[in-house]
Each structure stands twice: as structure tokens, then as C-alpha cells.
């Protein structure tokens, strides 16, 4: 294979991959902000329960636990629960924004 064709093919594959990943990620991305849990015994999921994906409860959190949110999916807020390293989701009904005390929304 000549070098020009190989470079064109590699560039095309990279652009195609970037084109499919970037719009999906930016569509659900939100500004990063911190929220705090307002209720005891709140389930933490590995995926939003209404996203059409398999989901599991991966932890339970209590009042005062914080999450750094960077994904908004319908009524779920996704991000890193403090003390964990994986992205998880909590329903917005159990969260309030740390900075304002209002709804957990960007």
C-alpha cells in the first residue's frame, strides 16, 4: 500500500470515529458542579435506569454524601461520588446543589 493511501485511510478512520463519539458525548455533557445527597439510603446506579441500558445498584449513600456531577440524563445526575472512582448515577430527587442549595442541575 502506498504511503499516501495509507495516511488517507488512517485519517478517514480517525475522523469517522471522532465524528460518532464527540456528538454523543457533548449531547449529554453538563458543566461540572457538586451536589449533596439529601436522604438516607439512596441507591447509586452504574447507568441511569431510564437509558435503555442494563443497570445495577453499585452502592447506597446517605445524607451529606457528595457527588461531582458532569452528566445530566433526564432526571439522573452522573458523576463521581466522593470516595469512589467510577462514574455513577443518582436520581435528582435525592440531590441538591452544594453552592446554592437548589436543584441539582447545571
mmCIF file with all atom_site columns, C-alpha atoms in Angstrom:
data_model
loop_
_atom_site.group_PDB
_atom_site.id
_atom_site.type_symbol
_atom_site.label_atom_id
_atom_site.label_alt_id
_atom_site.label_comp_id
_atom_site.label_asym_id
_atom_site.label_entity_id
_atom_site.label_seq_id
_atom_site.pdbx_PDB_ins_code
_atom_site.Cartn_x
_atom_site.Cartn_y
_atom_site.Cartn_z
_atom_site.occupancy
_atom_site.B_iso_or_equiv
_atom_site.pdbx_formal_charge
_atom_site.auth_seq_id
_atom_site.auth_comp_id
_atom_site.auth_asym_id
_atom_site.auth_atom_id
_atom_site.pdbx_PDB_model_num
ATOM 1   C CA . UNK A 1 1   ? 0.000   0.000  0.000  1.00 0.00 ? 1   UNK A CA 1
ATOM 2   C CA . UNK A 1 2   ? 1.441   3.373  -0.882 1.00 0.00 ? 2   UNK A CA 1
ATOM 3   C CA . UNK A 1 3   ? 2.048   5.903  1.902  1.00 0.00 ? 3   UNK A CA 1
ATOM 4   C CA . UNK A 1 4   ? -0.456  8.483  0.654  1.00 0.00 ? 4   UNK A CA 1
ATOM 5   C CA . UNK A 1 5   ? -3.313  5.949  0.544  1.00 0.00 ? 5   UNK A CA 1
ATOM 6   C CA . UNK A 1 6   ? -2.382  4.593  3.998  1.00 0.00 ? 6   UNK A CA 1
ATOM 7   C CA . UNK A 1 7   ? -2.332  8.108  5.546  1.00 0.00 ? 7   UNK A CA 1
ATOM 8   C CA . UNK A 1 8   ? -5.657  8.974  3.905  1.00 0.00 ? 8   UNK A CA 1
ATOM 9   C CA . UNK A 1 9   ? -7.231  5.743  5.173  1.00 0.00 ? 9   UNK A CA 1
ATOM 10  C CA . UNK A 1 10  ? -5.938  6.223  8.722  1.00 0.00 ? 10  UNK A CA 1
ATOM 11  C CA . UNK A 1 11  ? -7.070  9.860  8.756  1.00 0.00 ? 11  UNK A CA 1
ATOM 12  C CA . UNK A 1 12  ? -10.513 8.881  7.460  1.00 0.00 ? 12  UNK A CA 1
ATOM 13  C CA . UNK A 1 13  ? -10.943 6.211  10.119 1.00 0.00 ? 13  UNK A CA 1
ATOM 14  C CA . UNK A 1 14  ? -9.867  8.643  12.858 1.00 0.00 ? 14  UNK A CA 1
ATOM 15  C CA . UNK A 1 15  ? -12.267 11.333 11.638 1.00 0.00 ? 15  UNK A CA 1
ATOM 16  C CA . UNK A 1 16  ? -15.135 8.876  11.353 1.00 0.00 ? 16  UNK A CA 1
ATOM 17  C CA . UNK A 1 17  ? -14.528 7.649  14.889 1.00 0.00 ? 17  UNK A CA 1
ATOM 18  C CA . UNK A 1 18  ? -14.302 11.182 16.223 1.00 0.00 ? 18  UNK A CA 1
ATOM 19  C CA . UNK A 1 19  ? -17.498 12.124 14.405 1.00 0.00 ? 19  UNK A CA 1
ATOM 20  C CA . UNK A 1 20  ? -19.512 9.405  16.095 1.00 0.00 ? 20  UNK A CA 1
ATOM 21  C CA . UNK A 1 21  ? -18.087 9.826  19.588 1.00 0.00 ? 21  UNK A CA 1
ATOM 22  C CA . UNK A 1 22  ? -17.982 13.597 20.010 1.00 0.00 ? 22  UNK A CA 1
ATOM 23  C CA . UNK A 1 23  ? -21.647 14.431 19.293 1.00 0.00 ? 23  UNK A CA 1
ATOM 24  C CA . UNK A 1 24  ? -22.920 11.694 21.630 1.00 0.00 ? 24  UNK A CA 1
ATOM 25  C CA . UNK A 1 25  ? -20.646 12.813 24.462 1.00 0.00 ? 25  UNK A CA 1
ATOM 26  C CA . UNK A 1 26  ? -21.417 16.511 24.112 1.00 0.00 ? 26  UNK A CA 1
ATOM 27  C CA . UNK A 1 27  ? -25.172 15.944 23.889 1.00 0.00 ? 27  UNK A CA 1
ATOM 28  C CA . UNK A 1 28  ? -25.354 14.694 27.471 1.00 0.00 ? 28  UNK A CA 1
ATOM 29  C CA . UNK A 1 29  ? -22.406 16.583 28.924 1.00 0.00 ? 29  UNK A CA 1
ATOM 30  C CA . UNK A 1 30  ? -23.117 19.249 31.518 1.00 0.00 ? 30  UNK A CA 1
ATOM 31  C CA . UNK A 1 31  ? -20.974 21.737 33.361 1.00 0.00 ? 31  UNK A CA 1
ATOM 32  C CA . UNK A 1 32  ? -19.201 20.189 36.357 1.00 0.00 ? 32  UNK A CA 1
ATOM 33  C CA . UNK A 1 33  ? -20.727 21.029 39.738 1.00 0.00 ? 33  UNK A CA 1
ATOM 34  C CA . UNK A 1 34  ? -21.113 19.442 43.177 1.00 0.00 ? 34  UNK A CA 1
ATOM 35  C CA . UNK A 1 35  ? -24.321 18.156 44.726 1.00 0.00 ? 35  UNK A CA 1
ATOM 36  C CA . UNK A 1 36  ? -25.088 16.639 48.112 1.00 0.00 ? 36  UNK A CA 1
ATOM 37  C CA . UNK A 1 37  ? -27.447 13.769 48.963 1.00 0.00 ? 37  UNK A CA 1
ATOM 38  C CA . UNK A 1 38  ? -30.485 14.877 50.998 1.00 0.00 ? 38  UNK A CA 1
ATOM 39  C CA . UNK A 1 39  ? -31.918 11.494 52.066 1.00 0.00 ? 39  UNK A CA 1
ATOM 40  C CA . UNK A 1 40  ? -30.677 8.355  53.805 1.00 0.00 ? 40  UNK A CA 1
ATOM 41  C CA . UNK A 1 41  ? -30.490 5.091  51.847 1.00 0.00 ? 41  UNK A CA 1
ATOM 42  C CA . UNK A 1 42  ? -30.283 6.399  48.272 1.00 0.00 ? 42  UNK A CA 1
ATOM 43  C CA . UNK A 1 43  ? -29.331 3.876  45.558 1.00 0.00 ? 43  UNK A CA 1
ATOM 44  C CA . UNK A 1 44  ? -26.372 4.647  43.306 1.00 0.00 ? 44  UNK A CA 1
ATOM 45  C CA . UNK A 1 45  ? -26.553 3.092  39.827 1.00 0.00 ? 45  UNK A CA 1
ATOM 46  C CA . UNK A 1 46  ? -23.951 2.204  37.206 1.00 0.00 ? 46  UNK A CA 1
ATOM 47  C CA . UNK A 1 47  ? -26.297 3.539  34.449 1.00 0.00 ? 47  UNK A CA 1
ATOM 48  C CA . UNK A 1 48  ? -29.431 5.713  34.509 1.00 0.00 ? 48  UNK A CA 1
ATOM 49  C CA . UNK A 1 49  ? -32.421 3.396  34.923 1.00 0.00 ? 49  UNK A CA 1
ATOM 50  C CA . UNK A 1 50  ? -34.300 5.032  32.035 1.00 0.00 ? 50  UNK A CA 1
ATOM 51  C CA . UNK A 1 51  ? -31.469 4.930  29.458 1.00 0.00 ? 51  UNK A CA 1
ATOM 52  C CA . UNK A 1 52  ? -32.413 1.557  27.968 1.00 0.00 ? 52  UNK A CA 1
ATOM 53  C CA . UNK A 1 53  ? -29.153 0.041  29.238 1.00 0.00 ? 53  UNK A CA 1
ATOM 54  C CA . UNK A 1 54  ? -28.617 -2.663 31.839 1.00 0.00 ? 54  UNK A CA 1
ATOM 55  C CA . UNK A 1 55  ? -28.259 -1.072 35.266 1.00 0.00 ? 55  UNK A CA 1
ATOM 56  C CA . UNK A 1 56  ? -27.321 -2.226 38.736 1.00 0.00 ? 56  UNK A CA 1
ATOM 57  C CA . UNK A 1 57  ? -27.196 -0.694 42.186 1.00 0.00 ? 57  UNK A CA 1
ATOM 58  C CA . UNK A 1 58  ? -23.483 -0.360 42.932 1.00 0.00 ? 58  UNK A CA 1
ATOM 59  C CA . UNK A 1 59  ? -23.715 1.453  46.275 1.00 0.00 ? 59  UNK A CA 1
ATOM 60  C CA . UNK A 1 60  ? -26.035 3.139  48.751 1.00 0.00 ? 60  UNK A CA 1
ATOM 61  C CA . UNK A 1 61  ? -25.406 6.669  50.025 1.00 0.00 ? 61  UNK A CA 1
ATOM 62  C CA . UNK A 1 62  ? -26.762 8.715  52.895 1.00 0.00 ? 62  UNK A CA 1
ATOM 63  C CA . UNK A 1 63  ? -27.462 12.327 53.743 1.00 0.00 ? 63  UNK A CA 1
ATOM 64  C CA . UNK A 1 64  ? -24.402 14.525 53.281 1.00 0.00 ? 64  UNK A CA 1
ATOM 65  C CA . UNK A 1 65  ? -22.620 12.353 50.704 1.00 0.00 ? 65  UNK A CA 1
ATOM 66  C CA . UNK A 1 66  ? -21.377 14.443 47.760 1.00 0.00 ? 66  UNK A CA 1
ATOM 67  C CA . UNK A 1 67  ? -21.172 13.787 44.029 1.00 0.00 ? 67  UNK A CA 1
ATOM 68  C CA . UNK A 1 68  ? -19.300 15.809 41.423 1.00 0.00 ? 68  UNK A CA 1
ATOM 69  C CA . UNK A 1 69  ? -21.765 15.891 38.529 1.00 0.00 ? 69  UNK A CA 1
ATOM 70  C CA . UNK A 1 70  ? -20.714 16.125 34.879 1.00 0.00 ? 70  UNK A CA 1
ATOM 71  C CA . UNK A 1 71  ? -23.548 14.261 33.112 1.00 0.00 ? 71  UNK A CA 1
ATOM 72  C CA . UNK A 1 72  ? -27.263 15.057 33.138 1.00 0.00 ? 72  UNK A CA 1
ATOM 73  C CA . UNK A 1 73  ? -29.525 12.286 31.830 1.00 0.00 ? 73  UNK A CA 1
ATOM 74  C CA . UNK A 1 74  ? -33.224 13.128 32.204 1.00 0.00 ? 74  UNK A CA 1
ATOM 75  C CA . UNK A 1 75  ? -33.716 13.051 35.985 1.00 0.00 ? 75  UNK A CA 1
ATOM 76  C CA . UNK A 1 76  ? -30.392 11.341 36.750 1.00 0.00 ? 76  UNK A CA 1
ATOM 77  C CA . UNK A 1 77  ? -27.121 13.052 37.561 1.00 0.00 ? 77  UNK A CA 1
ATOM 78  C CA . UNK A 1 78  ? -23.940 11.211 36.662 1.00 0.00 ? 78  UNK A CA 1
ATOM 79  C CA . UNK A 1 79  ? -20.508 11.748 38.029 1.00 0.00 ? 79  UNK A CA 1
ATOM 80  C CA . UNK A 1 80  ? -18.075 10.698 40.697 1.00 0.00 ? 80  UNK A CA 1
ATOM 81  C CA . UNK A 1 81  ? -19.480 10.040 44.166 1.00 0.00 ? 81  UNK A CA 1
ATOM 82  C CA . UNK A 1 82  ? -16.856 11.236 46.615 1.00 0.00 ? 82  UNK A CA 1
ATOM 83  C CA . UNK A 1 83  ? -14.900 8.234  47.886 1.00 0.00 ? 83  UNK A CA 1
ATOM 84  C CA . UNK A 1 84  ? -15.418 6.234  44.666 1.00 0.00 ? 84  UNK A CA 1
ATOM 85  C CA . UNK A 1 85  ? -13.519 6.264  41.388 1.00 0.00 ? 85  UNK A CA 1
ATOM 86  C CA . UNK A 1 86  ? -16.198 5.084  38.937 1.00 0.00 ? 86  UNK A CA 1
ATOM 87  C CA . UNK A 1 87  ? -18.877 7.158  37.224 1.00 0.00 ? 87  UNK A CA 1
ATOM 88  C CA . UNK A 1 88  ? -22.266 6.523  38.824 1.00 0.00 ? 88  UNK A CA 1
ATOM 89  C CA . UNK A 1 89  ? -25.786 7.946  38.673 1.00 0.00 ? 89  UNK A CA 1
ATOM 90  C CA . UNK A 1 90  ? -28.194 9.237  41.329 1.00 0.00 ? 90  UNK A CA 1
ATOM 91  C CA . UNK A 1 91  ? -31.769 10.458 40.776 1.00 0.00 ? 91  UNK A CA 1
ATOM 92  C CA . UNK A 1 92  ? -32.046 14.240 41.084 1.00 0.00 ? 92  UNK A CA 1
ATOM 93  C CA . UNK A 1 93  ? -34.879 13.979 43.653 1.00 0.00 ? 93  UNK A CA 1
ATOM 94  C CA . UNK A 1 94  ? -32.274 12.993 46.253 1.00 0.00 ? 94  UNK A CA 1
ATOM 95  C CA . UNK A 1 95  ? -29.761 15.739 45.460 1.00 0.00 ? 95  UNK A CA 1
ATOM 96  C CA . UNK A 1 96  ? -29.334 19.461 45.994 1.00 0.00 ? 96  UNK A CA 1
ATOM 97  C CA . UNK A 1 97  ? -26.642 21.734 44.658 1.00 0.00 ? 97  UNK A CA 1
ATOM 98  C CA . UNK A 1 98  ? -23.861 22.456 47.161 1.00 0.00 ? 98  UNK A CA 1
ATOM 99  C CA . UNK A 1 99  ? -23.281 26.067 46.065 1.00 0.00 ? 99  UNK A CA 1
ATOM 100 C CA . UNK A 1 100 ? -26.914 27.235 46.083 1.00 0.00 ? 100 UNK A CA 1
ATOM 101 C CA . UNK A 1 101 ? -28.937 24.568 47.862 1.00 0.00 ? 101 UNK A CA 1
ATOM 102 C CA . UNK A 1 102 ? -31.258 24.465 44.839 1.00 0.00 ? 102 UNK A CA 1
ATOM 103 C CA . UNK A 1 103 ? -31.968 21.749 42.287 1.00 0.00 ? 103 UNK A CA 1
ATOM 104 C CA . UNK A 1 104 ? -29.014 19.637 41.229 1.00 0.00 ? 104 UNK A CA 1
ATOM 105 C CA . UNK A 1 105 ? -28.850 20.904 37.652 1.00 0.00 ? 105 UNK A CA 1
ATOM 106 C CA . UNK A 1 106 ? -26.158 22.706 35.657 1.00 0.00 ? 106 UNK A CA 1
#
